[in-house]
CSV table of C-alpha atoms in Angstrom, one decimal:
chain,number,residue,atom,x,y,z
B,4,UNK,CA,-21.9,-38.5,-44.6
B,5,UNK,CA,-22.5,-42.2,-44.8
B,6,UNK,CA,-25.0,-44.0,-42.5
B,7,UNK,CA,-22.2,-45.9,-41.2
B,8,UNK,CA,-20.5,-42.6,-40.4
B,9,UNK,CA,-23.4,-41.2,-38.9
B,10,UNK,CA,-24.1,-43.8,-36.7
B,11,UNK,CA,-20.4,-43.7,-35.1
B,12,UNK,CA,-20.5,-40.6,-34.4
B,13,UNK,CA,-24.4,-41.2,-32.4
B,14,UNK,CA,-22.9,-44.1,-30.4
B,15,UNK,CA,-19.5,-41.7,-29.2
B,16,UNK,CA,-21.7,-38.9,-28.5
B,17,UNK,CA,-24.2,-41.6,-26.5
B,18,UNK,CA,-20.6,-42.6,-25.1
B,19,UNK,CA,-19.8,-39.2,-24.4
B,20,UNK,CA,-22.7,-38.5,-22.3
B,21,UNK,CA,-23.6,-41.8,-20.5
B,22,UNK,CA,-19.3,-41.1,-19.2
B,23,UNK,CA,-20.2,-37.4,-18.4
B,24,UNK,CA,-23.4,-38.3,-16.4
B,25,UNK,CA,-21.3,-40.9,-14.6
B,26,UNK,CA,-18.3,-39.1,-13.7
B,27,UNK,CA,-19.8,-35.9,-12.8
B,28,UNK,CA,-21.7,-37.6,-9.9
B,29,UNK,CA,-18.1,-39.2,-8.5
B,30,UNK,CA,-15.7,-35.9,-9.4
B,31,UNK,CA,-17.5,-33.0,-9.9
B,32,UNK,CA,-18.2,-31.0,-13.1
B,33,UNK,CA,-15.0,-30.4,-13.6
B,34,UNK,CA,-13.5,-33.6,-13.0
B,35,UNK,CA,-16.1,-35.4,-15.2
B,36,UNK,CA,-15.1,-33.4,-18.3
B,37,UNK,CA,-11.6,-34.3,-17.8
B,38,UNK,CA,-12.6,-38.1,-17.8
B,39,UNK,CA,-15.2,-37.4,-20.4
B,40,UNK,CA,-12.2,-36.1,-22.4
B,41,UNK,CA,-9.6,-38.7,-21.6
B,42,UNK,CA,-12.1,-41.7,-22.2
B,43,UNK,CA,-13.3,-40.5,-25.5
B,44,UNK,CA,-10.2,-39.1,-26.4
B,45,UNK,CA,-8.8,-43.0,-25.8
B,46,UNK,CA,-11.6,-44.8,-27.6
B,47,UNK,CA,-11.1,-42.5,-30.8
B,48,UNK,CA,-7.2,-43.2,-30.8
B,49,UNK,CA,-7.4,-47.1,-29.9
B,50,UNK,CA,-10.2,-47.6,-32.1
B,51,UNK,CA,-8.3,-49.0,-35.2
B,52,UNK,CA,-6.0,-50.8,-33.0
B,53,UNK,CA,-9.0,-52.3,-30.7
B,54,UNK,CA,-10.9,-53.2,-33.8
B,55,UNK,CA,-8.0,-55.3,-35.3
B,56,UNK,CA,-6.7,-56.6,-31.9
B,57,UNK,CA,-9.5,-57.2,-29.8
B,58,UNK,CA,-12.8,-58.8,-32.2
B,59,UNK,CA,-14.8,-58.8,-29.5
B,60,UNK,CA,-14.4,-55.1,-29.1
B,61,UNK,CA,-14.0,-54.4,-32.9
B,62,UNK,CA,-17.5,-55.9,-33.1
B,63,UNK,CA,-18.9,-53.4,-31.1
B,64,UNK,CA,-17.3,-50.4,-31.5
B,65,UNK,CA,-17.1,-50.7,-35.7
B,66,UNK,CA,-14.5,-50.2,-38.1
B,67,UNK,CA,-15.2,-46.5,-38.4
């Protein structure tokens, strides 16, 4: 695994959490793993097509 790789995978599970924290406070346990699953389910399948689409985005979220 490449450092690049590596650190992808930090920042979506820092993601992952700072969106389960969040939503668990508004919708319950429950609730907050279903938008903790629909959010990071959405930024792994839009990420090519945010990082091509949208450079301000792309810049933050890599090309990985």
């Amino acid at each position: 695994m490449t450092v690049k790789a590596l650190r992808a995978r930090i920042q979506l599970l820092t993601t992952a959490w700072m969106v389960w924290k969040v939503a668990t406070k508004r919708v319950g346990p429950v609730g907050g793993l279903v938008v903790t699953v629909v959010v990071i389910g959405g930024l792994v399948y839009l990420r090519p097509w945010l990082a091509e689409n949208v450079p301000a985005v792309g810049r933050i979220i890599g090309d990985t």
